Short mmCIF file of C-alpha atoms and ligand atoms in Angstrom, two decimals:
data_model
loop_
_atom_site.label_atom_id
_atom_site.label_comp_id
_atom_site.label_asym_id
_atom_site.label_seq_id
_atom_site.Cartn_x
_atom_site.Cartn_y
_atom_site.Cartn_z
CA UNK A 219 -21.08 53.89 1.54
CA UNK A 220 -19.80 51.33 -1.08
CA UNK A 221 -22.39 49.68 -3.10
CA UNK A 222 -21.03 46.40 -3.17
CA UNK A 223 -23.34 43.47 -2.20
CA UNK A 224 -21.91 40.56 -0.88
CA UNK A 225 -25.49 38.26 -1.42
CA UNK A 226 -25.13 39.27 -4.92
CA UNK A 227 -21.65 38.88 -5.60
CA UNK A 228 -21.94 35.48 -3.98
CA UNK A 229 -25.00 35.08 -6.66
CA UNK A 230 -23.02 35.95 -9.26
CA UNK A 231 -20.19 33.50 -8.31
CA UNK A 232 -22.41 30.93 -8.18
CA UNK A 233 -23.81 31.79 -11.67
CA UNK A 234 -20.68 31.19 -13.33
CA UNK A 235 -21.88 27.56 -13.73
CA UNK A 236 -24.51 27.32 -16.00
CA UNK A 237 -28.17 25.64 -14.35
CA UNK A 238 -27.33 22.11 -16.19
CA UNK A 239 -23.83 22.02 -14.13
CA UNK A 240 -24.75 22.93 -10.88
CA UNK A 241 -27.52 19.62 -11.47
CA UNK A 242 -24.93 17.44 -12.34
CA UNK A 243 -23.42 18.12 -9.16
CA UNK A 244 -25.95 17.98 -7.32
CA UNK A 245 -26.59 14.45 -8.94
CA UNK A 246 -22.97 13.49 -8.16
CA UNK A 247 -23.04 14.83 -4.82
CA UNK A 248 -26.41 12.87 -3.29
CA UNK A 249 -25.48 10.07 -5.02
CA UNK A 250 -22.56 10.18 -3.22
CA UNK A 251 -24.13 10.30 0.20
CA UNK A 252 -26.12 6.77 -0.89
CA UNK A 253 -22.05 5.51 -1.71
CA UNK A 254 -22.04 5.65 2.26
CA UNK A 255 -24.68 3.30 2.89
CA UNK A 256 -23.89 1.13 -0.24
CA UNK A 257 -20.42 1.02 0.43
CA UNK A 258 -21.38 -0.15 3.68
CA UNK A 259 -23.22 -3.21 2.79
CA UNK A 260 -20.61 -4.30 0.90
CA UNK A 261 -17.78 -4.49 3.67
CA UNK A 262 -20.39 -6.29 5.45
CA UNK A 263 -21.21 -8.54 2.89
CA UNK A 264 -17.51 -8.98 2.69
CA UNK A 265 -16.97 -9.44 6.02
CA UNK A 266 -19.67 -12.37 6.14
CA UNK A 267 -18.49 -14.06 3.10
CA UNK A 268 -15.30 -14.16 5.39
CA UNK A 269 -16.81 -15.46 8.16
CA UNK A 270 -18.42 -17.84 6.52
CA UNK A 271 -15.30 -19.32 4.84
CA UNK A 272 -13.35 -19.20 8.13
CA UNK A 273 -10.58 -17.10 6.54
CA UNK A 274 -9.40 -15.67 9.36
CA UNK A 275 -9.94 -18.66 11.35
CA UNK A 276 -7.70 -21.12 9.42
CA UNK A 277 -5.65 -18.00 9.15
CA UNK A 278 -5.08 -17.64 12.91
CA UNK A 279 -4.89 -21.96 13.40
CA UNK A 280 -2.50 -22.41 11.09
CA UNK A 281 0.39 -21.24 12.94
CA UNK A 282 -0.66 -22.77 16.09
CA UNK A 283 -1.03 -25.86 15.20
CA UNK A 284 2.02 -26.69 18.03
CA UNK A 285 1.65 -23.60 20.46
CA UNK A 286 0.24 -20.37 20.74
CA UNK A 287 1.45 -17.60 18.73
CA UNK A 288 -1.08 -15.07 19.64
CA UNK A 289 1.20 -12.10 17.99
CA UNK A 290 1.19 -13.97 14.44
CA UNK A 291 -1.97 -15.25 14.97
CA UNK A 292 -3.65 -12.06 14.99
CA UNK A 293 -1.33 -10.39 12.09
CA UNK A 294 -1.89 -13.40 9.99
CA UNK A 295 -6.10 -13.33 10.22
CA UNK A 296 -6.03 -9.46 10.12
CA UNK A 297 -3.71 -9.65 6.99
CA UNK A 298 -5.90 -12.55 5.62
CA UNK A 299 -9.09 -10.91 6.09
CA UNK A 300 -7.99 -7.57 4.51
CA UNK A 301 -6.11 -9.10 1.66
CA UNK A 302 -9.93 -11.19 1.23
CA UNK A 303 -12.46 -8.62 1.25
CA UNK A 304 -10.09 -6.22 -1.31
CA UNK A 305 -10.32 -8.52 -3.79
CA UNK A 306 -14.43 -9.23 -3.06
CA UNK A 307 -14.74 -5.19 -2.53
CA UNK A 308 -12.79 -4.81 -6.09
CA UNK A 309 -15.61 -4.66 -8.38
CA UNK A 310 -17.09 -2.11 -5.63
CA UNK A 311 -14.29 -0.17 -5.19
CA UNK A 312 -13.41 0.31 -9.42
CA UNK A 313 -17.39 1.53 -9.79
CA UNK A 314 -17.36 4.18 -7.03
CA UNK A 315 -13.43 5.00 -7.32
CA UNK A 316 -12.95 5.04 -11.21
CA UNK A 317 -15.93 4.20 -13.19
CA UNK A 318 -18.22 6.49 -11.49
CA UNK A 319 -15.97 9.68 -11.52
CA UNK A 320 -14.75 9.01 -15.43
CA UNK A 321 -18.42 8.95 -15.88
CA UNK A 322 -19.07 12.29 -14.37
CA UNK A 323 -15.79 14.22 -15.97
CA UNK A 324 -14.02 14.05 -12.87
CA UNK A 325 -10.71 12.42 -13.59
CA UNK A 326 -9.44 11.37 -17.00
CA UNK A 327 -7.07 8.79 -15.24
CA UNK A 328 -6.96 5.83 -17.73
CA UNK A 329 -8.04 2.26 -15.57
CA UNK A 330 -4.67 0.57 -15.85
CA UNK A 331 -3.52 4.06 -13.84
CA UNK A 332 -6.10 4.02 -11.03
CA UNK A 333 -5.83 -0.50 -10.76
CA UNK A 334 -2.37 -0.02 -9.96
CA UNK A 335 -2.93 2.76 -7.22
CA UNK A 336 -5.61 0.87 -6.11
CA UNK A 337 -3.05 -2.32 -5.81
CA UNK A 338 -0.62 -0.48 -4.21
CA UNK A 339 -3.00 1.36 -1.87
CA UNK A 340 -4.20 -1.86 -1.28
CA UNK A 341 -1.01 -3.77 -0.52
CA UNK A 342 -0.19 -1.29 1.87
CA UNK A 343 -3.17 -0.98 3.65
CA UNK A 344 -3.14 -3.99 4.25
CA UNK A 345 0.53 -4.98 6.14
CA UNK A 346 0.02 -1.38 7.86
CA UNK A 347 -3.60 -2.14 8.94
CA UNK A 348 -2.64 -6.05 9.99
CA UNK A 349 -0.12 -4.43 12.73
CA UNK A 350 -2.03 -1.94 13.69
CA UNK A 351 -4.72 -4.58 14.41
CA UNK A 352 -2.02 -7.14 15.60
CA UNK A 353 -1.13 -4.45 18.64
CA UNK A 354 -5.00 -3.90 19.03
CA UNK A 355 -5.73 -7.71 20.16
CA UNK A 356 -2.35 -7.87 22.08
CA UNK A 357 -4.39 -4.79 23.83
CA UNK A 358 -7.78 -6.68 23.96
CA UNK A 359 -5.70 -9.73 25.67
CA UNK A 360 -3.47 -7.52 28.06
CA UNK A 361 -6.39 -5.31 29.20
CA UNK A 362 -10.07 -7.14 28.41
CA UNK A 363 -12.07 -4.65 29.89
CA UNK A 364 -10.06 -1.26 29.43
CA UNK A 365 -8.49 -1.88 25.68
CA UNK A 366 -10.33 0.72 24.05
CA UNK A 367 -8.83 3.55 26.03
CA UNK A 368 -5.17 1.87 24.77
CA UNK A 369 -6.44 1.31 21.49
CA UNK A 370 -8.26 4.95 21.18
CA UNK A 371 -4.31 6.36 22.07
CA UNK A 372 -2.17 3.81 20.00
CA UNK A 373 -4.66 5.25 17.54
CA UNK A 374 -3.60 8.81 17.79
CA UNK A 375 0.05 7.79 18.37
CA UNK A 376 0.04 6.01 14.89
CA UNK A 377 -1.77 9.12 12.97
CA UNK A 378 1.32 11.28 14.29
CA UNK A 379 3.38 8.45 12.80
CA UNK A 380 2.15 8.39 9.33
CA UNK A 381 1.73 12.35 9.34
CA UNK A 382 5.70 11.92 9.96
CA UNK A 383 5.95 9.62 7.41
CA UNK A 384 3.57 10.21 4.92
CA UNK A 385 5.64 13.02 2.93
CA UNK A 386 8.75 11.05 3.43
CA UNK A 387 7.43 7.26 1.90
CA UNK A 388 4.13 7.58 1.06
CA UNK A 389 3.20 10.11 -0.98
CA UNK A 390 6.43 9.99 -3.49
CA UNK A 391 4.50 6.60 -4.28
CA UNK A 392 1.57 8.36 -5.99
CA UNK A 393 3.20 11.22 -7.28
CA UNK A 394 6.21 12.61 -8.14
CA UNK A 395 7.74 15.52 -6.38
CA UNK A 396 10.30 18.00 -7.09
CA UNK A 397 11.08 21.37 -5.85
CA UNK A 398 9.15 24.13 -6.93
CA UNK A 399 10.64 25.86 -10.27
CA UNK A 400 11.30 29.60 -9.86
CA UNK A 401 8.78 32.21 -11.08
CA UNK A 402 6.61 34.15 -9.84
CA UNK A 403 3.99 31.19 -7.94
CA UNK A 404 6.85 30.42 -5.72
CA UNK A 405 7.81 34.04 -4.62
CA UNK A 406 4.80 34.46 -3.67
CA UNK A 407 4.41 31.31 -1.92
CA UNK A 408 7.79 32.04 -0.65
CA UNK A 409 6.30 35.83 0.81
CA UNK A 410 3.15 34.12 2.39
CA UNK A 411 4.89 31.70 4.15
CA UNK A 412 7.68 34.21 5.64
CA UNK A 413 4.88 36.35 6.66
CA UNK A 414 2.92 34.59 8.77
CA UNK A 415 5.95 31.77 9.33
CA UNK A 416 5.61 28.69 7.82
CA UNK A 417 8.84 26.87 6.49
CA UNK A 418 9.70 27.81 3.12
CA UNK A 419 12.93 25.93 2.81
CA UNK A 420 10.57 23.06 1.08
CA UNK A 421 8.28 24.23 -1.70
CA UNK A 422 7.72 21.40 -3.40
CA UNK A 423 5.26 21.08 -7.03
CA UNK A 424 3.63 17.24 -7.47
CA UNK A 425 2.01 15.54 -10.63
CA UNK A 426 -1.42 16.39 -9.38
CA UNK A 427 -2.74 17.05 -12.97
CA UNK A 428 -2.29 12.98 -13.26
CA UNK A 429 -5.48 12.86 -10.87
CA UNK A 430 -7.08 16.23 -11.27
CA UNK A 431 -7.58 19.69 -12.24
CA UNK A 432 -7.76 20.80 -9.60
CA UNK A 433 -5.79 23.68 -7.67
CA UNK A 434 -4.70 21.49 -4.62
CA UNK A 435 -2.22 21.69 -2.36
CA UNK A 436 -0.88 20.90 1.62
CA UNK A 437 1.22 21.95 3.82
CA UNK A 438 2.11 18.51 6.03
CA UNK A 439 4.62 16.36 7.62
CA UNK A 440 5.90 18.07 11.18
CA UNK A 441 9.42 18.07 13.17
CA UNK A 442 11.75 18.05 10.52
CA UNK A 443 9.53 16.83 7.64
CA UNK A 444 7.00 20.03 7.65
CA UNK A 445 6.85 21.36 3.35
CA UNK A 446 4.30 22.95 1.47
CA UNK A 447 3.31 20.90 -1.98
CA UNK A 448 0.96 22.44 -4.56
CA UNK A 449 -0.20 20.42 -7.40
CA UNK A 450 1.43 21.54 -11.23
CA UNK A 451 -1.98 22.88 -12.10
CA UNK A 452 -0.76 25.87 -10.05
CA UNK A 453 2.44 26.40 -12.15
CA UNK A 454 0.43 26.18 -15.33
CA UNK A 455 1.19 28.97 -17.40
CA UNK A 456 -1.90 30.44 -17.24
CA UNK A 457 -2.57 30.01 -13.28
CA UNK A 458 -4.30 32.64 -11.71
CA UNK A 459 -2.07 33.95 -9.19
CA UNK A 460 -5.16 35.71 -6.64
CA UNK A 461 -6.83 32.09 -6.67
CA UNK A 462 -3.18 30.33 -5.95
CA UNK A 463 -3.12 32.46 -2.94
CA UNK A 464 -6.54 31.80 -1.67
CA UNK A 465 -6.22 28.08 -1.54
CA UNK A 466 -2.24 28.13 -0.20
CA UNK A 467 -3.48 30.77 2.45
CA UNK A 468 -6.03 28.12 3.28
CA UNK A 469 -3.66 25.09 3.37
CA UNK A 470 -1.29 27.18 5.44
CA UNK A 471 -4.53 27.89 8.07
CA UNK A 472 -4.38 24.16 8.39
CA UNK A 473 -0.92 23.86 9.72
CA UNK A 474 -0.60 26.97 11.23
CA UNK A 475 -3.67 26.27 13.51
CA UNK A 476 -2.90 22.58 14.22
CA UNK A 477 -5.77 21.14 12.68
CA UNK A 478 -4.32 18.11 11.95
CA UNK A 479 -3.50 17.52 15.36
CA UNK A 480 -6.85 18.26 16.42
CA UNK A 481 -8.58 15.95 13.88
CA UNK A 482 -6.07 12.84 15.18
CA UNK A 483 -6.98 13.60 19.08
CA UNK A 484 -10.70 13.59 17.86
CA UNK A 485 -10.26 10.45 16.13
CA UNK A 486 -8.41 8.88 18.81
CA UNK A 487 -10.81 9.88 21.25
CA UNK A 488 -13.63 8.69 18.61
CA UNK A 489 -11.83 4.85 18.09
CA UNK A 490 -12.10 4.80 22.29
CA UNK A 491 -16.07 5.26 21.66
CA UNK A 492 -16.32 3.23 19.13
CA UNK A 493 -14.14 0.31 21.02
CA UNK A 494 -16.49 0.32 23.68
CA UNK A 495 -19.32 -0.26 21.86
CA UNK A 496 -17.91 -3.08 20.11
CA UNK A 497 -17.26 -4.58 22.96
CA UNK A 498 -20.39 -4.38 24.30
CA UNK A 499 -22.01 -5.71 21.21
CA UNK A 500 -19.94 -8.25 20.06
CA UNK A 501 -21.29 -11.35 22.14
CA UNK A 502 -24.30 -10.51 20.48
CA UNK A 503 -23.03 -9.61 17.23
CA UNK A 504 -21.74 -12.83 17.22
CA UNK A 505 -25.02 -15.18 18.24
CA UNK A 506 -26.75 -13.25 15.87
CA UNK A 507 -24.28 -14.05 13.25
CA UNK A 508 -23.88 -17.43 13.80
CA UNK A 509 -20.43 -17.34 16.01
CA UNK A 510 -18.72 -19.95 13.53
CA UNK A 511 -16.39 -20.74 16.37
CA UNK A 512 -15.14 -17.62 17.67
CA UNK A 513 -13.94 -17.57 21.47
CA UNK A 514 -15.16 -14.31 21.96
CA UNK A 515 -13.60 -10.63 20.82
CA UNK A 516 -10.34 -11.46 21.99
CA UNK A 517 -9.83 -14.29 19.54
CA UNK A 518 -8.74 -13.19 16.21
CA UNK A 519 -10.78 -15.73 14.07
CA UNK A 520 -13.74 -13.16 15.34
CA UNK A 521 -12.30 -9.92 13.28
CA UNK A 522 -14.98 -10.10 10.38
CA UNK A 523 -17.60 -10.04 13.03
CA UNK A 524 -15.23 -6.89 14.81
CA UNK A 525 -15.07 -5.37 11.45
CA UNK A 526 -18.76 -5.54 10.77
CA UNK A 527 -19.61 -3.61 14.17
CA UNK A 528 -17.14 -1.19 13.17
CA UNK A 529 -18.60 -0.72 9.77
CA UNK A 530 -22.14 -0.41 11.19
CA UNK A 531 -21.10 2.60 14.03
CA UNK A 532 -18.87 4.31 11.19
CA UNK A 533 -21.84 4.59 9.57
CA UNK A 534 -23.87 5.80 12.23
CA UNK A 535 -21.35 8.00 13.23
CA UNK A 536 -20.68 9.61 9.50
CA UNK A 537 -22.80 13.21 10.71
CA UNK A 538 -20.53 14.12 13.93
CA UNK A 539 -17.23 13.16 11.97
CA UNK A 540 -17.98 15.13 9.20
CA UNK A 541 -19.50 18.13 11.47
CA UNK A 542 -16.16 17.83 13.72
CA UNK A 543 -13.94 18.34 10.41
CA UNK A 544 -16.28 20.93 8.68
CA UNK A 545 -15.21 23.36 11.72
CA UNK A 546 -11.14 23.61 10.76
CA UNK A 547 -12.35 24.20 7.23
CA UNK A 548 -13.88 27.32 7.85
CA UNK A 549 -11.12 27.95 10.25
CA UNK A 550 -8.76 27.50 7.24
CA UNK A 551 -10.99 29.57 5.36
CA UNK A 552 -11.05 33.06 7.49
CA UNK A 553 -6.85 32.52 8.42
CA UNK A 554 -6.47 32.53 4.33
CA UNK A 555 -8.82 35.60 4.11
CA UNK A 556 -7.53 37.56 7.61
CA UNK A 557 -3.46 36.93 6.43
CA UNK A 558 -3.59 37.22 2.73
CA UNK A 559 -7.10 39.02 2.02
CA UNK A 560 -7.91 37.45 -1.19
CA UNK A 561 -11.37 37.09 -0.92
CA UNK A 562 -12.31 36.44 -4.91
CA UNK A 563 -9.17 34.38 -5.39
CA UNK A 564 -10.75 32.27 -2.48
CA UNK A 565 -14.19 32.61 -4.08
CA UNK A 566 -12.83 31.32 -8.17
CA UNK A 567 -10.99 28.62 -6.67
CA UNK A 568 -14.59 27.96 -4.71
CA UNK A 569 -16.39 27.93 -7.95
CA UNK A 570 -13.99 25.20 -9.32
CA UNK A 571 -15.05 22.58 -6.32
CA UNK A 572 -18.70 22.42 -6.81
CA UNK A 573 -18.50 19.48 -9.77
CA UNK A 574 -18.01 17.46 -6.78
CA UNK A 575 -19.09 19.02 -4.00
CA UNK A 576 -22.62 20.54 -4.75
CA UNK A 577 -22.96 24.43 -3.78
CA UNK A 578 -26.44 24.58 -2.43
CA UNK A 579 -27.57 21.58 -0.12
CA UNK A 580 -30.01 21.85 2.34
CA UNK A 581 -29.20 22.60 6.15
CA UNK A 582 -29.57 19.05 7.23
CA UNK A 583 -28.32 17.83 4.12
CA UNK A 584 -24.77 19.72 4.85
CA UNK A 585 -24.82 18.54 8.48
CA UNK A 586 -25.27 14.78 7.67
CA UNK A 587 -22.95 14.78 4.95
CA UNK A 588 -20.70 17.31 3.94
CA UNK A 589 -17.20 17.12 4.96
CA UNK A 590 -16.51 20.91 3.84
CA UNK A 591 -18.95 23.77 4.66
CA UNK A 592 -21.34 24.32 1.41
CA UNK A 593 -19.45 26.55 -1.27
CA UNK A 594 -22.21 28.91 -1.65
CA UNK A 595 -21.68 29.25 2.30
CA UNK A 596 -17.85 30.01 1.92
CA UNK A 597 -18.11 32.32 -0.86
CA UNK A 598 -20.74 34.18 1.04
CA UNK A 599 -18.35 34.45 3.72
CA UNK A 600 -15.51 35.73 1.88
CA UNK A 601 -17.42 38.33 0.37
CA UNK A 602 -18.62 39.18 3.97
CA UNK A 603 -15.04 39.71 4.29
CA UNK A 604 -14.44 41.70 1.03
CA UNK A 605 -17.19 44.28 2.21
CA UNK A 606 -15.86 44.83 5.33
CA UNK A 607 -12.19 45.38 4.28
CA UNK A 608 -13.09 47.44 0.89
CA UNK A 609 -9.85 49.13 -0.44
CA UNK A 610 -7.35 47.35 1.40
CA UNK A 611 -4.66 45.84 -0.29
CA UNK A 612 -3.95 42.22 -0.85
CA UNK A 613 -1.61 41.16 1.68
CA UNK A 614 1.52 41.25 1.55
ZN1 ZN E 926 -9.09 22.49 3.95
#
C-alpha cells in the first residue's frame, strides 16, 4: 500500500496560497457573480435610453422614406442601436473590464491598450452582430410564428463560421502569432499531439503575456484551419514543462472530443428557447414599456425592447449555461490526465487560476455560477488519478 493521500495532497495544493490570497479571490470571484446582475441593468438601461430616443426607429425610417427597404432597415437600427448602447455601456464596460481587474492584480495592461481592444472589439461586434440580426428579422418576416427554430440554426451555422474564421482574421487582431520556436516546449507539444493525433503542422506561440500570466492556450479553427496556440508565458525560460503538459493535454481534450461543437449545438438549440419566449413576451414587453411606436417584433424600430427580453432570460438562464459548459471541462480535464498522466502539472497550473476563479465555493454557489468546475474539485480529481496510477510514467 502507498501512503499517498490524495485529500491531503489536494490540501496541500491548495495551501500554496497563503489565507489572505485565497480571500481576495474569493472577494473577486462573488463580486463577480453581482457583475451579472449589474451588468444586466445596464444593457437595459441602455436599451431604454434607446428606446426612448427612437434610435433605432429614425434609424430604420430613414431609408424608407420612399419604399421599403426592410433588409437595410433592419441592419441600419441593429447597427445604430449597438453602436448607441457601446458608447452608454463604456463607462460600464472600462470598470468591470479594466479598472476592476488592474485593481485586483489581474492584468497590468496599460488603459490606452485595453480602450483600443475594446474599440476594435467593439467595431466589430457591431457590423458582425447588425447582420446577424439583419438575417434574424428577414426570419421573423419570412416565418412569424416558426423564426426561432431558423434563427436557433442560423445561430449554430454562424458559430461554425467564426470558429473557421476566428484563427484566420480575428485573433491575429489581438495578438500576434508566429510559429512556435524550437526547444524543448514544442517537442513535446509536437509528441502529445502525434500521440493521440492532433495536427502538429501548426504550433503556433501568441503575445499572451500582453494580457496575462497566465499559462493559456487552444487548440481551434477546424477543416483546414485546425492549430494549437499557447501563450509565450509557456516558452518562458523558466516554464515548467509537467504544468505545460497538463494544460495542452487539456486544450487538446477540447478538440479531440468536439466540445466546441457541442457547446454551438447547445447554444443553437438554447437561442431557439430563448426566441420563443421573446416572442411570446414581447407584446407585453412592449405595453409595459411604453411601445414608442413599434409595429410589433417584426419591426426593427422594436430591437431595444427585443434586446431587453433577451438580456432579462440570459440572465435567468446564466445557471444551466454555465452547468452545460462546466461538463466538457472536466471532460478536458480526465483526457489530459488519461493521455499524458500529469496529474501535479495539471494540479500547479490549477493553483495559478484561483486569483480569479475562487477554489472553494459552495455547492450551489458553483452550480449558479461557475463556468469551470471549482479548482479544489479538479485538483482533488487529479490526485484521485495520481493514486490510482502510482509509478507509472508520464506519458509519452
Ligand atoms: Zn477548458
Amino acid at each position: 500500500m502507498s501512503s499517498f493521500d490524495p485529500a491531503a495532497a489536494t490540501a496541500a495544493y491548495l495551501a500554496q496560497l497563503p489565507p489572505a490570497a485565497h480571500e481576495k479571490a474569493q472577494a473577486y470571484t462573488q463580486g463577480g457573480h453581482w457583475l451579472i446582475l449589474w451588468g444586466a441593468l445596464v444593457s437595459i438601461l441602455a436599451a431604454w435610453i434607446i428606446l426612448r430616443l427612437g434610435v433605432s426607429r429614425r434609424a430604420a425610417a430613414a431609408v424608407q422614406r420612399r419604399r421599403p427597404r426592410p433588409w437595410l432597415a433592419a441592419f441600419l437600427a441593429a447597427a445604430a442601436f449597438f453602436a448607441v448602447s457601446w458608447v452608454i455601456e463604456l463607462p460600464w464596460a472600462a470598470y468591470s473590464g479594466w479598472w476592476r481587474e488592474t485593481q485586483y492584480g489581474l492584468t497590468s495592461q496599460p488603459v490606452a491598450g485595453w480602450m483600443t481592444e475594446h474599440l476594435i472589439g467593439g467595431v466589430m461586434g457591431v457590423v458582425v452582430v447588425s447582420l446577424l440580426i439583419m438575417l434574424i428579422y428577414f426570419l421573423i418576416r419570412r416565418a412569424p410564428r416558426l423564426w426561432p427554430v431558423w434563427t436557433g440554426l442560423v445561430v449554430s451555422a454562424f458559430g461554425l463560421f467564426m470558429l473557421f474564421l476566428a484563427p484566420l482574421f480575428i485573433e491575429p487582431i489581438f495578438n500576434k502569432y508566429e510559429p512556435a520556436p524550437p526547444g524543448p516546449v514544442r517537442d513535446m507539444v509536437v509528441a502529445m499531439g502525434r500521440q493521440v493525433g492532433v495536427p502538429t503542422d501548426k504550433i503556433l506561440v501568441y503575445n499572451g503575456s500582453k494580457q496575462s500570466n497566465r499559462y493559456t492556450a487552444n487548440v481551434s479553427g477546424f477543416l483546414g484551419t485546425s492549430r494549437i496556440a499557447m501563450s509565450d508565458v509557456m516558452f518562458k525560460k523558466d516554464a515548467d514543462l509537467a504544468e505545460v503538459r497538463g494544460v495542452v493535454g487539456h486544450e487538446m481534450g477540447h478538440y479531440k472530443r468536439g466540445h466546441l461543437f457541442e457547446l454551438i449545438a447547445f447554444f443553437g438549440f438554447g437561442t431557439m428557447i430563448m426566441g420563443f419566449i421573446a416572442q411570446a413576451l414581447f407584446p407585453v414587453a412592449a405595453r409595459l414599456l411604453g411601445g414608442w411606436g413599434v409595429t410589433g417584433i417584426a419591426d426593427p424600430a422594436g430591437l431595444p425592447i427585443l434586446m431587453i427580453l433577451v438580456t432579462i432570460i440570459g440572465v435567468l438562464a446564466t445557471p444551466a449555461i454555465n452547468t452545460m459548459v462546466r461538463f466538457p471541462e472536466s471532460d478536458a480535464d480526465r483526457y489530459s490526465l488519461e493521455n499524458f498522466n500529469e496529474p501535479d502539472g495539471l494540479a500547479r497550473a490549477l493553483v495559478k487560476t484561483i486569483d480569479y476563479r475562487a477554489a472553494t465555493p459552495s455547492k450551489l454557489e458553483e452550480v449558479l455560477f461557475y463556468d469551470h468546475p471549482a479548482v479544489s474539485v479538479r485538483i482533488r480529481r487529479a490526485m484521485d488519478w495520481k493514486a490510482a496510477h502510482l509509478g507509472e510514467p508520464p506519458r509519452p
